[in-house]
Tab-separated table of C-alpha atoms in Angstrom:
chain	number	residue	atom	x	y	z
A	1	UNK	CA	42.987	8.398	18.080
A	2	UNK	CA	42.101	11.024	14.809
A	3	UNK	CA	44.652	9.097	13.656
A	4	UNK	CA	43.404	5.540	13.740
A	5	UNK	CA	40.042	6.538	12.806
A	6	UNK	CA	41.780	7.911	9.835
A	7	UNK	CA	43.513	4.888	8.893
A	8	UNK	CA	40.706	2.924	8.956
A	9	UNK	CA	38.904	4.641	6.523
A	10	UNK	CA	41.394	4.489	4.369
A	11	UNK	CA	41.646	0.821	4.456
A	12	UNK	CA	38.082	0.860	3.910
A	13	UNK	CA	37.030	-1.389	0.867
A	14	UNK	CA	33.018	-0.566	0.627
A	15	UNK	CA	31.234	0.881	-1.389
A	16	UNK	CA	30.666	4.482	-0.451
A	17	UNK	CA	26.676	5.428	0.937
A	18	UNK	CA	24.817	5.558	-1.822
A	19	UNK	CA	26.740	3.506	-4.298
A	20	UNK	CA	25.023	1.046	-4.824
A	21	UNK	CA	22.198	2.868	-5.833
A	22	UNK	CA	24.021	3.661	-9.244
A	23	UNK	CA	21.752	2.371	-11.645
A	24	UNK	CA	20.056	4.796	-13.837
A	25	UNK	CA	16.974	6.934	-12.666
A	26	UNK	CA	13.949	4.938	-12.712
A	27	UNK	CA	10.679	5.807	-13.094
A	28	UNK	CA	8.709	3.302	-11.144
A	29	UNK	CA	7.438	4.170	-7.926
A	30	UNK	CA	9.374	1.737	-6.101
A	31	UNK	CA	13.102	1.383	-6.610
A	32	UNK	CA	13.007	-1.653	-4.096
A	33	UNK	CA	10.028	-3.422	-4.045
A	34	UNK	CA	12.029	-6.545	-2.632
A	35	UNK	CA	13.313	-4.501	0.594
A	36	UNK	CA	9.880	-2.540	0.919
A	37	UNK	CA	7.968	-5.839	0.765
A	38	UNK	CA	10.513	-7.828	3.216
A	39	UNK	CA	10.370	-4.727	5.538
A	40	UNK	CA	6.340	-4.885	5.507
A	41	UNK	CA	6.465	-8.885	5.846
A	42	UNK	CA	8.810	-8.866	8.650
A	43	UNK	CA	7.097	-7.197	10.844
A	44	UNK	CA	3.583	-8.221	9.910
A	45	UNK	CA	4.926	-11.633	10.673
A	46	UNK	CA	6.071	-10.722	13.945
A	47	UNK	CA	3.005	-9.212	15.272
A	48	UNK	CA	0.405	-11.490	13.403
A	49	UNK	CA	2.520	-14.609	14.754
A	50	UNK	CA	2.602	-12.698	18.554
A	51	UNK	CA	-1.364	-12.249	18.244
A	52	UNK	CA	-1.523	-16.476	17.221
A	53	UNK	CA	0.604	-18.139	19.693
A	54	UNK	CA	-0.790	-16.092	22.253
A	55	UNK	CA	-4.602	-17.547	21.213
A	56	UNK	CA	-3.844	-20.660	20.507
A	57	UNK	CA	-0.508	-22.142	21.604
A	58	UNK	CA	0.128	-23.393	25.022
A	59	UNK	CA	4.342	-24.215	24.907
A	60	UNK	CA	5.436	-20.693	25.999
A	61	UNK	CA	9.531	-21.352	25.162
A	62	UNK	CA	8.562	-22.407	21.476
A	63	UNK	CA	6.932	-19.476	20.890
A	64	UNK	CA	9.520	-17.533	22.729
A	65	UNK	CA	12.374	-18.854	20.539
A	66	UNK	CA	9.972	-18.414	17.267
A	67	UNK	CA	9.174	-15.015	17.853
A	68	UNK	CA	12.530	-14.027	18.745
A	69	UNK	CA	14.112	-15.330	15.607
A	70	UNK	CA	11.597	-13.404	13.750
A	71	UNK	CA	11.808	-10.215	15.516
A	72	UNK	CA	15.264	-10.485	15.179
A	73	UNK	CA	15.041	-10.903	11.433
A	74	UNK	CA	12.880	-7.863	11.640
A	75	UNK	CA	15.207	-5.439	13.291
A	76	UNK	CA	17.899	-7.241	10.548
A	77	UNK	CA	16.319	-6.361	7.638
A	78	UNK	CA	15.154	-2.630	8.968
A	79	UNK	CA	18.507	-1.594	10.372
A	80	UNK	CA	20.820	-3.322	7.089
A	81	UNK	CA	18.317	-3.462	4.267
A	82	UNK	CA	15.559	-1.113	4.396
A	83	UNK	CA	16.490	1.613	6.113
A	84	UNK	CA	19.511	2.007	3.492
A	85	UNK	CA	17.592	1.855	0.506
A	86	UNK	CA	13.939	3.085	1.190
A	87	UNK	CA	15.011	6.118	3.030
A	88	UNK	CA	18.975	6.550	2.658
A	89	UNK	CA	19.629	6.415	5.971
A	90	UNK	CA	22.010	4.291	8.163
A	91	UNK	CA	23.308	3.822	11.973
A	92	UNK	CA	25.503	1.966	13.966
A	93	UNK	CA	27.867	1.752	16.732
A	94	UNK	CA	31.370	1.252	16.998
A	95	UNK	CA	33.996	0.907	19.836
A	96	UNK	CA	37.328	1.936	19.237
A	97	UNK	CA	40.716	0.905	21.413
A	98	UNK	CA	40.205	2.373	24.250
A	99	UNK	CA	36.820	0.889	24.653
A	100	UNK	CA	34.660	4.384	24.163
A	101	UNK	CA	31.645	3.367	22.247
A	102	UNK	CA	30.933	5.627	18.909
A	103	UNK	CA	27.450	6.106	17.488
A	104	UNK	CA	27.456	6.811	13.480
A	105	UNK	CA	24.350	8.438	11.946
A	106	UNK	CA	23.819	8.747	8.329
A	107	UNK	CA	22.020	10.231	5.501
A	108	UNK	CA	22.185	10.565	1.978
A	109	UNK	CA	22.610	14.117	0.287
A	110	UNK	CA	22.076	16.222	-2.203
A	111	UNK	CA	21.312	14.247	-5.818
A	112	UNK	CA	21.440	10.770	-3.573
A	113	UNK	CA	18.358	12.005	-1.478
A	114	UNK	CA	16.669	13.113	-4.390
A	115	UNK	CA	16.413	10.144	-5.956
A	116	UNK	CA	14.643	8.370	-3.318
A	117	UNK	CA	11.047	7.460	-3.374
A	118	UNK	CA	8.530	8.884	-1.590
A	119	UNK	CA	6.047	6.100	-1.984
A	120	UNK	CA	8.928	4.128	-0.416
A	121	UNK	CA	9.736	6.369	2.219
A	122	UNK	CA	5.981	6.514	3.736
A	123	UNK	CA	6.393	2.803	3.422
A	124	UNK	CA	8.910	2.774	5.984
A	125	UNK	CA	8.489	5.107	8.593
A	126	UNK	CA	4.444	3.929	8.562
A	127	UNK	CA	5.331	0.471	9.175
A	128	UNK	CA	8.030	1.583	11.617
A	129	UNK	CA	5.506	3.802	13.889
A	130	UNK	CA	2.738	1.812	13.507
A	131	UNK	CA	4.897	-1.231	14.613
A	132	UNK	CA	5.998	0.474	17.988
A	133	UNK	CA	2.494	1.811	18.215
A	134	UNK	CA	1.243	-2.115	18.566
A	135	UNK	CA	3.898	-3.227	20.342
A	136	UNK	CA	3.453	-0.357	23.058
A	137	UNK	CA	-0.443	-0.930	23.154
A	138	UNK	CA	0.740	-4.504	23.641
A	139	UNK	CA	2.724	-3.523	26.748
A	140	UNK	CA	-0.301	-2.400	28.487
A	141	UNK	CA	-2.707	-5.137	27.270
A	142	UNK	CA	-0.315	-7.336	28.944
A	143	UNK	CA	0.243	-5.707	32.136
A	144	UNK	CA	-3.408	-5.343	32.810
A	145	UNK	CA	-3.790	-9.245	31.661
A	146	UNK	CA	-1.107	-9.469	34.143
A	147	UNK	CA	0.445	-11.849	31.560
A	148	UNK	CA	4.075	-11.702	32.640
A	149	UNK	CA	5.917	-14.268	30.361
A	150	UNK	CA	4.313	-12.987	27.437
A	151	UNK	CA	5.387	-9.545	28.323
A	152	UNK	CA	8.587	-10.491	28.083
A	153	UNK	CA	8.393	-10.546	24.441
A	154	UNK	CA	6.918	-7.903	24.177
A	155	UNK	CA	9.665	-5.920	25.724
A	156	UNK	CA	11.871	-7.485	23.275
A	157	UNK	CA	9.692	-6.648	20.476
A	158	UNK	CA	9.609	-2.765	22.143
A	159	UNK	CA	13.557	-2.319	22.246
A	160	UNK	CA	14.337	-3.633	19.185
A	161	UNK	CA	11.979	-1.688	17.057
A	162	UNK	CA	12.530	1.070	19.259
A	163	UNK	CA	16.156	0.861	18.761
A	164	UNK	CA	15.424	0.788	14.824
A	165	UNK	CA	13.046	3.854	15.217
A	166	UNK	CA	15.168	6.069	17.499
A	167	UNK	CA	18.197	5.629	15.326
A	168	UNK	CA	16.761	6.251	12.029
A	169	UNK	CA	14.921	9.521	14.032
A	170	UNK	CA	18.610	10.884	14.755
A	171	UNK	CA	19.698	10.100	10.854
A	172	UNK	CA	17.151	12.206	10.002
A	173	UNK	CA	17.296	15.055	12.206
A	174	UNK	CA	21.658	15.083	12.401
A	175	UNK	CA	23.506	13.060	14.724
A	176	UNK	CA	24.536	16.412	16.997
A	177	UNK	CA	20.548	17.629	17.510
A	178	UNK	CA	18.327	16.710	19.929
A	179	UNK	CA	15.318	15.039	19.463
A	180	UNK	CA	13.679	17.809	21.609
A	181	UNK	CA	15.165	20.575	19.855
A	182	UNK	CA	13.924	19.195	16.494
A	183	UNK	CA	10.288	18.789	17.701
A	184	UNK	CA	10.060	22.160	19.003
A	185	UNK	CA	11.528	23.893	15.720
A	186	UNK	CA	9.064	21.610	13.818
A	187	UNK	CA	5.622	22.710	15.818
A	188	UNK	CA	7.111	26.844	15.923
A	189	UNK	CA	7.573	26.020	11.663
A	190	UNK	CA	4.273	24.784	11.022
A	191	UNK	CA	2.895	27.593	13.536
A	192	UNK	CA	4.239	30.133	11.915
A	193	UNK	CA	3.093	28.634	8.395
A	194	UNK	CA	-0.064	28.241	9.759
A	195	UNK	CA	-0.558	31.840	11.022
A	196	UNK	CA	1.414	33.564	7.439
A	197	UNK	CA	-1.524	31.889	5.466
C-alpha cells in the first residue's frame, strides 16, 4: 500500500502547496481580495437569503433548492479557494484500494506561512465562527418555532460549515492532535503567561 501511495505522488502533476503563491512579496494588506471577498459574500448570501425566504416566501422546495446551491457554493469556495490562500491551509479525504478512507490535513511552513496576511487570516476564521455561530442559534430558533422543514436547512447549513470549520481546526493544530489536547495546552499557556506577568 506505501507503495501505491508512493506512486501516486510521483505521478502527481500539481503544483506543490504553496506554489502558486509565487509572485513577489506584496505589500498590500490583502494578497486575495477576490477569495476574501467571495468567502465573505458566500456566506452572507446564504444566511441573509435563509433570513428572506423564511419572511417572505411561501414555496418551501424553491427555497430549499436555492439555498442549497448557495450553501453549497459556500462550503466550495471555503474548502478549495479560501481556505488555501487566506490561511494556507487545506483538507480532504481520500479512499485508497482497499476502500479505507484517508483524511489529509495541511499547512503551509516556514517562509510560505510567513507570507500570509493577517488581515486575511482574521477574515476567515471570523466569518467561519461567526457563520456556525448563526447557523447554531438558528438550530434552536427553529426547534422552539417548531419549524421542522426549515430546520432541515439548517442542518445542512450546520454540517457543511461545520465540516469546513472542523477541518481547517485540525490543519491548524496537526492532523495527529486532538482537538482536546490542543485546547487544554492553549488555556495552561495563556495561564501561565498570565500569572509570569
Amino acid at each position: 500500500m506505501a507503495d501505491q501511495i508512493a506512486l501516486l505522488n510521483e505521478q502527481d502533476d500539481t503544483l506543490e502547496f504553496g506554489a502558486e503563491d509565487d509572485r513577489g512579496s506584496s505589500s498590500s494588506r490583502f494578497k486575495h481580495p477576490v477569495a476574501a471577498g467571495f468567502h465573505v459574500l458566500f456566506k452572507l448570501l446564504a444566511f441573509g437569503v435563509y433570513i428572506l425566504f423564511w419572511i417572505v416566501s411561501s414555496s418551501f422546495v424553491l427555497n430549499f433548492i436555492v439555498l442549497v446551491i448557495i450553501l453549497a457554493m459556500d462550503f466550495w469556495t471555503t474548502k478549495n479557494v479560501s481556505g488555501r490562500l487566506l490561511v494556507g491551509l487545506r483538507w480532504w479525504n481520500y479512499i485508497d484500494d482497499e476502500g479505507k478512507s484517508h483524511w489529509v490535513f495541511e499547512s503551509k511552513k516556514g517562509k510560505q506561512k510567513d507570507a500570509l496576511s493577517a488581515g486575511e487570516s482574521s477574515i476567515f476564521w471570523s466569518s467561519l465562527f461567526i457563520h456556525q455561530i448563526l447557523w447554531i442559534l438558528l438550530i434552536f430558533v427553529n426547534i422552539f418555532k417548531f419549524n421542522l422543514k426549515w430546520l432541515v436547512i439548517v442542518v445542512i447549513a450546520n454540517v457543511l460549515n461545520g465540516a469546513n470549520l472542523y477541518g481547517y481546526i485540525k490543519c491548524r493544530i496537526g492532523s495527529g492532535k486532538s482537538l482536546k489536547d490542543y485546547a487544554t495546552g492553549m488555556v495552561s499557556r495563556k495561564m501561565f503567561s498570565t500569572v509570569s506577568t
